[in-house]
PDB file of C-alpha atoms in Angstrom:
ATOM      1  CA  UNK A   1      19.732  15.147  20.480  1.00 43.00           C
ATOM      2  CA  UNK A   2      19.704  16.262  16.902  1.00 45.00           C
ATOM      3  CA  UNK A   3      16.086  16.451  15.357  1.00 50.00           C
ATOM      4  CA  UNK A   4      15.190  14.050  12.628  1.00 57.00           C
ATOM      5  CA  UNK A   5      13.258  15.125   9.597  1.00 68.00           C
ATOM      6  CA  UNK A   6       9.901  14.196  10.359  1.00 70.00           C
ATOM      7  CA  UNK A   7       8.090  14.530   6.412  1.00 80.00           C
ATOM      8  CA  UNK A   8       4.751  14.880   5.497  1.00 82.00           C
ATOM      9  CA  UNK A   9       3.097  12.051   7.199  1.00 82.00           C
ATOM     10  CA  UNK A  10       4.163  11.848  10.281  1.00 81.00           C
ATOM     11  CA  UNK A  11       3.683  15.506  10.966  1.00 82.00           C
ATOM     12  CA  UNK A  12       0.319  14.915   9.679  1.00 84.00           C
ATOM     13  CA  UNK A  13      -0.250  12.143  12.173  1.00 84.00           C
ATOM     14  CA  UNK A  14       1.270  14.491  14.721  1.00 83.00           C
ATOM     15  CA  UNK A  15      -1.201  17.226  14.107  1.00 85.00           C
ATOM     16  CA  UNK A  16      -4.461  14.813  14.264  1.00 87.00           C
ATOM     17  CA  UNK A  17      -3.845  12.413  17.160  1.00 86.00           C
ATOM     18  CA  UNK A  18      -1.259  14.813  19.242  1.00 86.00           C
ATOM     19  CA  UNK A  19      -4.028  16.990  20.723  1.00 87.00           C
ATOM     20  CA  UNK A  20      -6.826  14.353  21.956  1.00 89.00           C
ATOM     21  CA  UNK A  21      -3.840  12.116  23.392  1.00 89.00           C
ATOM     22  CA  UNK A  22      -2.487  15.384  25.039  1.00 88.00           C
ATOM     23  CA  UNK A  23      -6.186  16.107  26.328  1.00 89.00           C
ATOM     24  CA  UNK A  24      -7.620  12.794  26.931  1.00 90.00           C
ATOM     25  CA  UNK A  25      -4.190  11.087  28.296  1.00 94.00           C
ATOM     26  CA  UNK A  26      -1.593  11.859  31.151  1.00 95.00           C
ATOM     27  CA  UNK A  27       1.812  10.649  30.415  1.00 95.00           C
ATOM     28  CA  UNK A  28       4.544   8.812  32.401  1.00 96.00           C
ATOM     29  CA  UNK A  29       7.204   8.849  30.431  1.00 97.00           C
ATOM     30  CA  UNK A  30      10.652   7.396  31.454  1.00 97.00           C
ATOM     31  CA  UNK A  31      14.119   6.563  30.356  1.00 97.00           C
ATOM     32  CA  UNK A  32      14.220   8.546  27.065  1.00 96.00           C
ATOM     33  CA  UNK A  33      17.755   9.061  27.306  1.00 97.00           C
ATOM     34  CA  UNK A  34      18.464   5.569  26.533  1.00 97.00           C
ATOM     35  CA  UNK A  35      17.506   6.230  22.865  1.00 97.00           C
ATOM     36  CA  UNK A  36      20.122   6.764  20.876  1.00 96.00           C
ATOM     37  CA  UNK A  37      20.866  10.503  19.702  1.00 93.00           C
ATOM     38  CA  UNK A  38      22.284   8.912  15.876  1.00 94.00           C
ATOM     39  CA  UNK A  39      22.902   5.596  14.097  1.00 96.00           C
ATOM     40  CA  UNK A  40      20.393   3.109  13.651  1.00 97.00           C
ATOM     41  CA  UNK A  41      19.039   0.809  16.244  1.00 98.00           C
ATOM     42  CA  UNK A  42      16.006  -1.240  17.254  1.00 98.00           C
ATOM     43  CA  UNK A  43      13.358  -0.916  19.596  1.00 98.00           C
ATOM     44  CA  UNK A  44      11.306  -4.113  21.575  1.00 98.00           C
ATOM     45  CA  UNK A  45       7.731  -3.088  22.839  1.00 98.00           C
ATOM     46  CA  UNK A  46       5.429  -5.274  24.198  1.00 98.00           C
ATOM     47  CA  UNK A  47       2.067  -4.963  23.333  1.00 97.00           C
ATOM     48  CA  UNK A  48      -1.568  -5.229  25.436  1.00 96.00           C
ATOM     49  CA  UNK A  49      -3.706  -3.087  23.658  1.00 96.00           C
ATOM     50  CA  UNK A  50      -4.500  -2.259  19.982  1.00 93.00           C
ATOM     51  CA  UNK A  51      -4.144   1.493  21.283  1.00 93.00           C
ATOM     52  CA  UNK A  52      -0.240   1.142  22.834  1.00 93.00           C
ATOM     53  CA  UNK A  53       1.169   1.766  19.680  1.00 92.00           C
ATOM     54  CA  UNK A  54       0.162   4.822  19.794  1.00 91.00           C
ATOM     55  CA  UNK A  55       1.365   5.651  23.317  1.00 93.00           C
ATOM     56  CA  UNK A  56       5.000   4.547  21.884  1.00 95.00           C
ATOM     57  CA  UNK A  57       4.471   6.743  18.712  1.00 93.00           C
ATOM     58  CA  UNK A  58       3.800   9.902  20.663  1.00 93.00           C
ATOM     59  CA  UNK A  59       6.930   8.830  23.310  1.00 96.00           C
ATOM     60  CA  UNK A  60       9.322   7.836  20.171  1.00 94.00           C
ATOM     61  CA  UNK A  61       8.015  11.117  18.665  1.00 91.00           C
ATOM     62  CA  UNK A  62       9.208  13.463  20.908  1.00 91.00           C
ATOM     63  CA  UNK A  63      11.959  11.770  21.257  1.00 92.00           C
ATOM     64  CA  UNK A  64      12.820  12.986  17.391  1.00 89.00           C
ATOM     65  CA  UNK A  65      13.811   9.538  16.969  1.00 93.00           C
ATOM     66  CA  UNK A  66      10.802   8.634  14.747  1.00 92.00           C
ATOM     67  CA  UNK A  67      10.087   4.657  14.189  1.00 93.00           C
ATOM     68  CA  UNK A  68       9.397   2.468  11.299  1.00 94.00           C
ATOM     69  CA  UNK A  69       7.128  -0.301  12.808  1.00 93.00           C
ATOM     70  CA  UNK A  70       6.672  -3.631  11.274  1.00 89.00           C
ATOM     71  CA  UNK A  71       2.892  -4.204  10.589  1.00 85.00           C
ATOM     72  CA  UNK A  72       1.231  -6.783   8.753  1.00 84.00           C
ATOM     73  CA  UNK A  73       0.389  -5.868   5.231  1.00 85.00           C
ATOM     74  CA  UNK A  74      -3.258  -5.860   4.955  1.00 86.00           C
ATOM     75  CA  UNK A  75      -2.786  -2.224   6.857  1.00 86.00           C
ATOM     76  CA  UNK A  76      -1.523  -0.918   3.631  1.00 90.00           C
ATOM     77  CA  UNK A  77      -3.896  -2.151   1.379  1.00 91.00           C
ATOM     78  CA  UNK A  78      -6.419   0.336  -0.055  1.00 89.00           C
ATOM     79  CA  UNK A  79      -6.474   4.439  -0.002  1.00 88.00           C
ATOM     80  CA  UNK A  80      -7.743   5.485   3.080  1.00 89.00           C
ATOM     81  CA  UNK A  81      -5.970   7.865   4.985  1.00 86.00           C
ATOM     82  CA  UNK A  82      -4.300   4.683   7.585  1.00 85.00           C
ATOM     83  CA  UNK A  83      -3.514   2.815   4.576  1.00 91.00           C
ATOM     84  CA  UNK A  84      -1.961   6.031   2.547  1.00 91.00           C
ATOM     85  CA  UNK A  85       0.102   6.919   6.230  1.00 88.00           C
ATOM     86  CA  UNK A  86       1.696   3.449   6.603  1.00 90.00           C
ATOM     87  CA  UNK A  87       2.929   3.720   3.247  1.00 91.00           C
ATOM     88  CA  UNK A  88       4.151   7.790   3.260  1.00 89.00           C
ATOM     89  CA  UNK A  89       5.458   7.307   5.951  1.00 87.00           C
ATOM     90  CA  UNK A  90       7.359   4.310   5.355  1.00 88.00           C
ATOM     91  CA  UNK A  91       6.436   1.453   7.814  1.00 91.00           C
ATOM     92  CA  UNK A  92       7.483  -1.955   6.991  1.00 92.00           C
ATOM     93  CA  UNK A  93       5.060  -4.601   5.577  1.00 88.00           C
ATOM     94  CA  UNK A  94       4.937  -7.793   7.127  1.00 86.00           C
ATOM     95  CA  UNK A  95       3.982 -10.816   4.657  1.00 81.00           C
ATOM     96  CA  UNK A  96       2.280 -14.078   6.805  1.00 69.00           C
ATOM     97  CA  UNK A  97       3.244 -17.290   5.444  1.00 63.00           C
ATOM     98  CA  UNK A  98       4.480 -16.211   2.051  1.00 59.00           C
ATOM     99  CA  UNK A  99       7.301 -15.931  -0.155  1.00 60.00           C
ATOM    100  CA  UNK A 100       7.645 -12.084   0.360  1.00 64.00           C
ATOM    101  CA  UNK A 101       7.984 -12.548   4.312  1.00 65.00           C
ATOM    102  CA  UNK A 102      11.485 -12.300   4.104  1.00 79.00           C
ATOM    103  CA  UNK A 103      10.977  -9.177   2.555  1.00 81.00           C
ATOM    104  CA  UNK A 104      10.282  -7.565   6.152  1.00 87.00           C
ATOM    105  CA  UNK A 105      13.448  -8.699   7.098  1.00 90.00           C
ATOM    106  CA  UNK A 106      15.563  -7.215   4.352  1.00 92.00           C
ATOM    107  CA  UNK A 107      13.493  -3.833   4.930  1.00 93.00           C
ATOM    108  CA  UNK A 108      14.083  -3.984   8.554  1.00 95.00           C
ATOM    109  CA  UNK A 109      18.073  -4.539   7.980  1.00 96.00           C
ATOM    110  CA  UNK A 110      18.185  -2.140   5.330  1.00 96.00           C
ATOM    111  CA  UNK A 111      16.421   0.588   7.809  1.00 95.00           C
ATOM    112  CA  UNK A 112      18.712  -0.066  10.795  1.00 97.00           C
ATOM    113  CA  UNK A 113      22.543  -0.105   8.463  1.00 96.00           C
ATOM    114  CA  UNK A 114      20.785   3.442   7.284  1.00 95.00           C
ATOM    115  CA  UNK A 115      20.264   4.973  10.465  1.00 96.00           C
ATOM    116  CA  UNK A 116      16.923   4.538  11.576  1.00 95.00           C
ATOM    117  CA  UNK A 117      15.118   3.083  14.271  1.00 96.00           C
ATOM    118  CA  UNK A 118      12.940   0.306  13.823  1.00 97.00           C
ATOM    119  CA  UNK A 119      10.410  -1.381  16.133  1.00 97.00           C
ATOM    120  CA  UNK A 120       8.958  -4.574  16.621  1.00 96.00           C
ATOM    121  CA  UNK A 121       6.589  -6.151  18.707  1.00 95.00           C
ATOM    122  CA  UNK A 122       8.167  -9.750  19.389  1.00 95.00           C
ATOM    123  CA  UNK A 123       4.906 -11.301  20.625  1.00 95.00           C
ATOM    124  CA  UNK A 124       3.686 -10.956  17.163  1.00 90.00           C
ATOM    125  CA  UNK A 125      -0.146 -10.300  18.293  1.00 92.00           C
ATOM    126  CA  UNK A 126      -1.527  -8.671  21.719  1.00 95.00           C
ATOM    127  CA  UNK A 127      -0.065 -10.744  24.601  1.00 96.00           C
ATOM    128  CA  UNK A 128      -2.439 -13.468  25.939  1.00 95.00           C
ATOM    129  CA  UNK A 129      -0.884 -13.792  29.516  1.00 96.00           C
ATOM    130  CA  UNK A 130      -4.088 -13.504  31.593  1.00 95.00           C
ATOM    131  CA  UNK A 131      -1.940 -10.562  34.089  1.00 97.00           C
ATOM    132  CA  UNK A 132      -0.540  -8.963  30.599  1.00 97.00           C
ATOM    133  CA  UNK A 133       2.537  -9.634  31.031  1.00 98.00           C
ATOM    134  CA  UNK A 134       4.559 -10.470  27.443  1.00 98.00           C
ATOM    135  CA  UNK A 135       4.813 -13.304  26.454  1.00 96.00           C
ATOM    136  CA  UNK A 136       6.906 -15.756  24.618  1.00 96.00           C
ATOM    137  CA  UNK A 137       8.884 -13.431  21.431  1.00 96.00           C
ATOM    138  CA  UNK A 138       9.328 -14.312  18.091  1.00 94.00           C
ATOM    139  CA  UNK A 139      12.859 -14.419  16.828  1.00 95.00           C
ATOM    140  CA  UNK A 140      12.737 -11.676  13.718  1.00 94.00           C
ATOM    141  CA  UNK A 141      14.387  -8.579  16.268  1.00 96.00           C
ATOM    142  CA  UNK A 142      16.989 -11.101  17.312  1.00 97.00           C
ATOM    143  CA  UNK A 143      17.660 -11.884  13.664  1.00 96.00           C
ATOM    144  CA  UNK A 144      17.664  -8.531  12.857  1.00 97.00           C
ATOM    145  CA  UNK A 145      19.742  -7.651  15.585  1.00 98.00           C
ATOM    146  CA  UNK A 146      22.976 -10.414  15.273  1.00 97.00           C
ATOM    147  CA  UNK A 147      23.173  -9.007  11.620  1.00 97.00           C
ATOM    148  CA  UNK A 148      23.071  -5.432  12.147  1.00 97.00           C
ATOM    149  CA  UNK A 149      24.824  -5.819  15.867  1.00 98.00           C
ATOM    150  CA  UNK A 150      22.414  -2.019  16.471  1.00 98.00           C
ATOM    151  CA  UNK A 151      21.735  -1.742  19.753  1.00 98.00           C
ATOM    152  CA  UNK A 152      18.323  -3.265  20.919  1.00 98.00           C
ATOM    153  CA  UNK A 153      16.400  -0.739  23.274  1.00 98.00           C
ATOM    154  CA  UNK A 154      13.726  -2.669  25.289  1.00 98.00           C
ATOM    155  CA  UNK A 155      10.552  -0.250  25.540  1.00 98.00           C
ATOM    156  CA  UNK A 156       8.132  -1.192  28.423  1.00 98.00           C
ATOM    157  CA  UNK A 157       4.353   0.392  28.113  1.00 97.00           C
ATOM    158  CA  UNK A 158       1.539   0.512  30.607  1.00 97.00           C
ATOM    159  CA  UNK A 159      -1.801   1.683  30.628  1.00 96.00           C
ATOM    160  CA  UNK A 160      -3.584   1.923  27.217  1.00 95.00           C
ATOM    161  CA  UNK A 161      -5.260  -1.552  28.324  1.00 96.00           C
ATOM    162  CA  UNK A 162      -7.145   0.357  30.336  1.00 95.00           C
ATOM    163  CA  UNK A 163      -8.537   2.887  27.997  1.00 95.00           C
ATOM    164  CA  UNK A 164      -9.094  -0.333  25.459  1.00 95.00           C
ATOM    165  CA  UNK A 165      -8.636  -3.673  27.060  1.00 94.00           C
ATOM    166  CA  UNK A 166      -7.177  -6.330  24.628  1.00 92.00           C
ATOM    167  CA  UNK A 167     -10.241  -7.100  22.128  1.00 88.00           C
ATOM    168  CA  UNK A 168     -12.083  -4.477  23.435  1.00 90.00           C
ATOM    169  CA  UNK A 169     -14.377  -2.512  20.668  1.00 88.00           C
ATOM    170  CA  UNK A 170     -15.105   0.362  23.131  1.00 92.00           C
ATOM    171  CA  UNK A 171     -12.548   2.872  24.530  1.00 92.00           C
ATOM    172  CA  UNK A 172     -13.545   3.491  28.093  1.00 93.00           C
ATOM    173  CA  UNK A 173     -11.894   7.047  28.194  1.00 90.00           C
ATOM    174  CA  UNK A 174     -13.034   9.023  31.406  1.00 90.00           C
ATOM    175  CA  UNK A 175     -12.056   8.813  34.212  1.00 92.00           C
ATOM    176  CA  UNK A 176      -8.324   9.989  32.249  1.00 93.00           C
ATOM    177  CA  UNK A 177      -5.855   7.355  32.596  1.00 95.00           C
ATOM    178  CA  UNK A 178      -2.141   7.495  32.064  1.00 95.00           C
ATOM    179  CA  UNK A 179      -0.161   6.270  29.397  1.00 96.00           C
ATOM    180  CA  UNK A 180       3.286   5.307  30.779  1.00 97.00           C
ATOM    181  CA  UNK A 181       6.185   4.082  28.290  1.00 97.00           C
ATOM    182  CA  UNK A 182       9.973   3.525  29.504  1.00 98.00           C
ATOM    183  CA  UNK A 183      12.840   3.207  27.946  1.00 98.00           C
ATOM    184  CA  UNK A 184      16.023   0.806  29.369  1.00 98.00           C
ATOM    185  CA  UNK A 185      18.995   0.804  28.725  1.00 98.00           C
ATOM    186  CA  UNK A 186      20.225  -1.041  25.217  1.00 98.00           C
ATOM    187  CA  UNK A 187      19.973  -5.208  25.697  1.00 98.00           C
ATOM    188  CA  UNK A 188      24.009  -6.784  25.783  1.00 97.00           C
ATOM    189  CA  UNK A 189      23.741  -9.251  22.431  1.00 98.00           C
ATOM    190  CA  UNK A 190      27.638  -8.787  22.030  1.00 97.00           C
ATOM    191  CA  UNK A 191      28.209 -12.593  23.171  1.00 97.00           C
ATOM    192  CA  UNK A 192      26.308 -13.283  20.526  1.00 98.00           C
ATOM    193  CA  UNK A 193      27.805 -11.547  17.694  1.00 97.00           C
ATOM    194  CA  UNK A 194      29.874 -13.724  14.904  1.00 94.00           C
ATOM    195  CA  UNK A 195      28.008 -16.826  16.181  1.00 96.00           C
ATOM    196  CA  UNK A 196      26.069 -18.955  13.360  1.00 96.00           C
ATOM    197  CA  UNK A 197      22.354 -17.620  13.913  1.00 95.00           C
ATOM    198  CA  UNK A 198      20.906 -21.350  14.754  1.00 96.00           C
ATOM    199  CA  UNK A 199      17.487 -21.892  16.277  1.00 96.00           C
ATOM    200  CA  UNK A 200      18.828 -22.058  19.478  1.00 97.00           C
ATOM    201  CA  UNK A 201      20.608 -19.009  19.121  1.00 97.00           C
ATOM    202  CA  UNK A 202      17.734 -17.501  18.469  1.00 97.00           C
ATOM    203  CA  UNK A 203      15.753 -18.215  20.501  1.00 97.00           C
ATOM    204  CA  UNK A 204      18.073 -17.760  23.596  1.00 97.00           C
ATOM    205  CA  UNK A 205      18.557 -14.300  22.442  1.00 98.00           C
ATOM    206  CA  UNK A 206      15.039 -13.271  22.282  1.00 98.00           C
ATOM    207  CA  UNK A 207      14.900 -14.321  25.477  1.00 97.00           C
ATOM    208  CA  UNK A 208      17.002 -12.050  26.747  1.00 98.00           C
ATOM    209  CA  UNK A 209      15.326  -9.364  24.441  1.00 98.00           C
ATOM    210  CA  UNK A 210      12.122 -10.490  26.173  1.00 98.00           C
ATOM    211  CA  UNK A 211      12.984 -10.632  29.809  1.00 98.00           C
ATOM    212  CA  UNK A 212      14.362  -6.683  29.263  1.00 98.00           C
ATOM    213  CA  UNK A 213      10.904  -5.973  28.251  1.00 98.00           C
ATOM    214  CA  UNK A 214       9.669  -7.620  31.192  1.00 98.00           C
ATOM    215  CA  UNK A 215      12.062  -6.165  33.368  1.00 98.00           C
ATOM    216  CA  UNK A 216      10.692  -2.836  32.546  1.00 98.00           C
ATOM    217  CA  UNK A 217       7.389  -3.421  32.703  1.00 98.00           C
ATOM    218  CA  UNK A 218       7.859  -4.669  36.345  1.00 98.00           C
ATOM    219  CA  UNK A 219       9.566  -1.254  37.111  1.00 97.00           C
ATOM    220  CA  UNK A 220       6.572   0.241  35.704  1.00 97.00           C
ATOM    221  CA  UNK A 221       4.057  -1.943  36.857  1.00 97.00           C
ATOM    222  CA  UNK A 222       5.771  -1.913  40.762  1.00 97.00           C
ATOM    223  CA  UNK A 223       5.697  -5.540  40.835  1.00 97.00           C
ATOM    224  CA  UNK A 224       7.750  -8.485  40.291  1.00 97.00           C
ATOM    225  CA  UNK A 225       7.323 -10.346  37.036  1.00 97.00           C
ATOM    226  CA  UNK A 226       6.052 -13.825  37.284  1.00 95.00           C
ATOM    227  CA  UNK A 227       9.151 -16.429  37.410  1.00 93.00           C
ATOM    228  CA  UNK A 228       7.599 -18.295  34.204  1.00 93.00           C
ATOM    229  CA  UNK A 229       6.580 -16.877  30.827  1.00 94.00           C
ATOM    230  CA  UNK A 230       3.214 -17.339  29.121  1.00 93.00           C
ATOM    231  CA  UNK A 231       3.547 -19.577  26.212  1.00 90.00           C
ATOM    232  CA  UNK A 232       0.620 -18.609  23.671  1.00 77.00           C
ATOM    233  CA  UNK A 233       0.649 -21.719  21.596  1.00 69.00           C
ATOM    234  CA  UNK A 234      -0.050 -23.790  24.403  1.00 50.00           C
ATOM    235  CA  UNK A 235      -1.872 -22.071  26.716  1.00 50.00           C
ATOM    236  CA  UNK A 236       0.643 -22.504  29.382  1.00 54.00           C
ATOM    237  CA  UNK A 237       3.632 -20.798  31.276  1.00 59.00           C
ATOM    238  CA  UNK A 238       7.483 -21.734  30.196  1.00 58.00           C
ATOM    239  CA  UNK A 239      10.120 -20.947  32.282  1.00 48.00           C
ATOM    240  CA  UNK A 240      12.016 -18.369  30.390  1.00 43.00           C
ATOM    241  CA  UNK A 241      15.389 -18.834  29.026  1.00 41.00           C
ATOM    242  CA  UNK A 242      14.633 -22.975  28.733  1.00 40.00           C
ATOM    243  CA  UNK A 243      14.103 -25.799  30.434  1.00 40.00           C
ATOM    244  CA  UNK A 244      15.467 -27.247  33.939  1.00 35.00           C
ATOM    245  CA  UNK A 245      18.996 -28.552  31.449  1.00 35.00           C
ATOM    246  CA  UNK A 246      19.109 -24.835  30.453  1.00 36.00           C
ATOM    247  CA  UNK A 247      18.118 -26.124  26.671  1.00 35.00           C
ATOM    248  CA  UNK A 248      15.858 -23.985  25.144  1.00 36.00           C
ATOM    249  CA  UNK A 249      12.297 -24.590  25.352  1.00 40.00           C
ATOM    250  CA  UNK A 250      11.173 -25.703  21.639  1.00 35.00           C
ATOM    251  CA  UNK A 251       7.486 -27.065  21.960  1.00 34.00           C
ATOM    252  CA  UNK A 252       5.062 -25.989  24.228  1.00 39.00           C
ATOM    253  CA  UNK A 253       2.773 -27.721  26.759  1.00 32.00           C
ATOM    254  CA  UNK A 254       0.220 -30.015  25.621  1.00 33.00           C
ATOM    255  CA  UNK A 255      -2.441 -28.360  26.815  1.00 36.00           C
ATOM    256  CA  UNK A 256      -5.930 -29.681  27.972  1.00 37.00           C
ATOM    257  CA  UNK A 257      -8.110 -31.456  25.417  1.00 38.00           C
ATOM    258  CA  UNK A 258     -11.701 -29.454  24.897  1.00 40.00           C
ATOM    259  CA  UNK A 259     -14.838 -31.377  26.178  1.00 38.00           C
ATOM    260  CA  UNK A 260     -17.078 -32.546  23.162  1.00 39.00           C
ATOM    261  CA  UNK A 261     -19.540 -29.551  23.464  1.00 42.00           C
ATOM    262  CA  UNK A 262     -16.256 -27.015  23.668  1.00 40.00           C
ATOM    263  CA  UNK A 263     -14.202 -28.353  20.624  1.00 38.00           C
ATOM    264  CA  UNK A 264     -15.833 -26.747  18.010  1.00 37.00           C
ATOM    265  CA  UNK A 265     -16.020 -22.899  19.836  1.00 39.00           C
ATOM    266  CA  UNK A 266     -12.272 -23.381  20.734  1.00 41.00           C
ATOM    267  CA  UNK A 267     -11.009 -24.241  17.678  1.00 40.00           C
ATOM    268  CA  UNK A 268     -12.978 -21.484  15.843  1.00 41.00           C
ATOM    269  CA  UNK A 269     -11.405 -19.075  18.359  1.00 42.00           C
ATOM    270  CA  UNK A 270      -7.938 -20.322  17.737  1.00 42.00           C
ATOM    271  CA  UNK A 271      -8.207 -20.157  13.805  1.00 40.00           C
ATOM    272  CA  UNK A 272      -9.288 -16.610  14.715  1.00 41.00           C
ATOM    273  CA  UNK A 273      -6.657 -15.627  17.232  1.00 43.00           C
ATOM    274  CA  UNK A 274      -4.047 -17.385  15.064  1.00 43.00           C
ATOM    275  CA  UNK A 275      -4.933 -15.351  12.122  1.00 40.00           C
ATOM    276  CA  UNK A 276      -3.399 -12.231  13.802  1.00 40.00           C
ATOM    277  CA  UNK A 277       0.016 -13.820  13.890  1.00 40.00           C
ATOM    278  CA  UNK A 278       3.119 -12.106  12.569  1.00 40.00           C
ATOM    279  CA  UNK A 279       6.014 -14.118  11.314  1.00 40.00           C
ATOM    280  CA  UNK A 280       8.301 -11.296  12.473  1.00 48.00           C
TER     281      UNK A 280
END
């Protein structure tokens, strides 16, 4: 596998966080020859802890395949040293509800037709699924992927939600745990390609892209995946892939109305939670 040039900032990042993650973390890591040695290509992680990005990072590192994540664009405000990396090192600002969202897209495409790899978390936000499994995916990797037709590498990782459990504020570090990523083999889209990119085509391709992800995880995890997928929205399971006509799923379940004395906490939370939202 040829080795990429790596640049300033990413060796940077390399010399800072390689050594405590070598120290405080074992590793598990599996299926790295699924990532492509050249060409550009996507990657699909799922995502239960705000410290799993770094567990990919180190895997996609030594891999010398280094990624360009998509990451909402307050990270790059500012000039401390995580602001000045996202920007060095090129990572790809995502834009909420604004004109310059599609921007993100653009970046992305132009990333992949050059070469590189680029990774997104379809779940937009950590996964809510109460057994952390992922959840229901956005649709900006499948858009990505029908134009570019790069292969789409579904990354599975395990284990940094126990050093930091989602909204956690406290690492618990000792006794060491394990971070374990895996690689699978490159999701088939090809059915897919020429089609007119319609909502439904969409979404039935992240679906696939999302039940790869889940595939691995299960490998990784040792157990079967549950036969329904946590919808976030409304707080409920949806079988994936669509309803019992094989239609895609487009709304979720309507879930339980609050009590009087919960309405207020629960909606607070919700305009909280639903701040973290990525539209890719």
């Amino acid at each position: 596998m040829s080795r990429q040039k790596v640049g300033f900032w990413y060796r940077l990042a390399a010399v800072l966080a390689k050594p405590p993650l070598l120290v405080l973390f074992k590793r598990d890591w599996q299926g790295m020859e699924h990532i492509p040695a050249e060409g550009g290509f996507i990657t699909v992680v799922n995502h239960n802890s705000y410290l799993d990005p770094l567990a990919y990072a180190h895997f996609a590192y030594n891999s010398r395949r280094l990624p360009r994540f998509l990451a909402k664009e307050s990270l790059f405000r500012g000039n401390g040293l995580p602001a000045r990396f996202m920007r060095g090192s090129r990572q790809i600002p995502v834009y909420r509800e604004s004109s310059d969202a599609v921007g993100a897209f653009r970046a992305a495409v132009d990333a992949v037709e050059s070469g590189e790899c680029v990774t997104f978390y379809p779940e937009g936000t950590l996964t809510r699924d109460p057994a952390l499994w992922p959840m229901q995916g956005k649709t900006g990797a499948a858009r990505v992927a029908l134009v570019t037709r790069a292969p789409v590498v579904p990354i599975a990782q395990w284990g940094a939600h126990r050093v930091l459990p989602p909204y956690a504020k406290r690492p618990r570090l000792f006794p060491r745990k394990t971070f374990a990523v895996r690689a699978g083999r490159p999701v088939d889209l090809s059915r897919y390609y020429g089609m007119e990119p319609t909502a439904e085509v969409l979404r039935e391709v992240t679906e696939l892209i999302m039940d790869a992800i889940t595939a691995e995880l299960a490998e990784l995890r040792g157990e079967p995946a549950p036969a329904e997928r946590y919808t976030h929205r409304g707080n409920a399971r949806n079988t994936p892939g669509g309803n019992s006509a094989g239609r895609p799923e487009r709304t979720p379940r309507t879930s339980r109305k609050p009590r009087p004395g919960q309405r207020r906490t629960q909606t607070a939370r919700a305009r909280s939670r639903g701040a973290e939202e990525e539209s890719a």
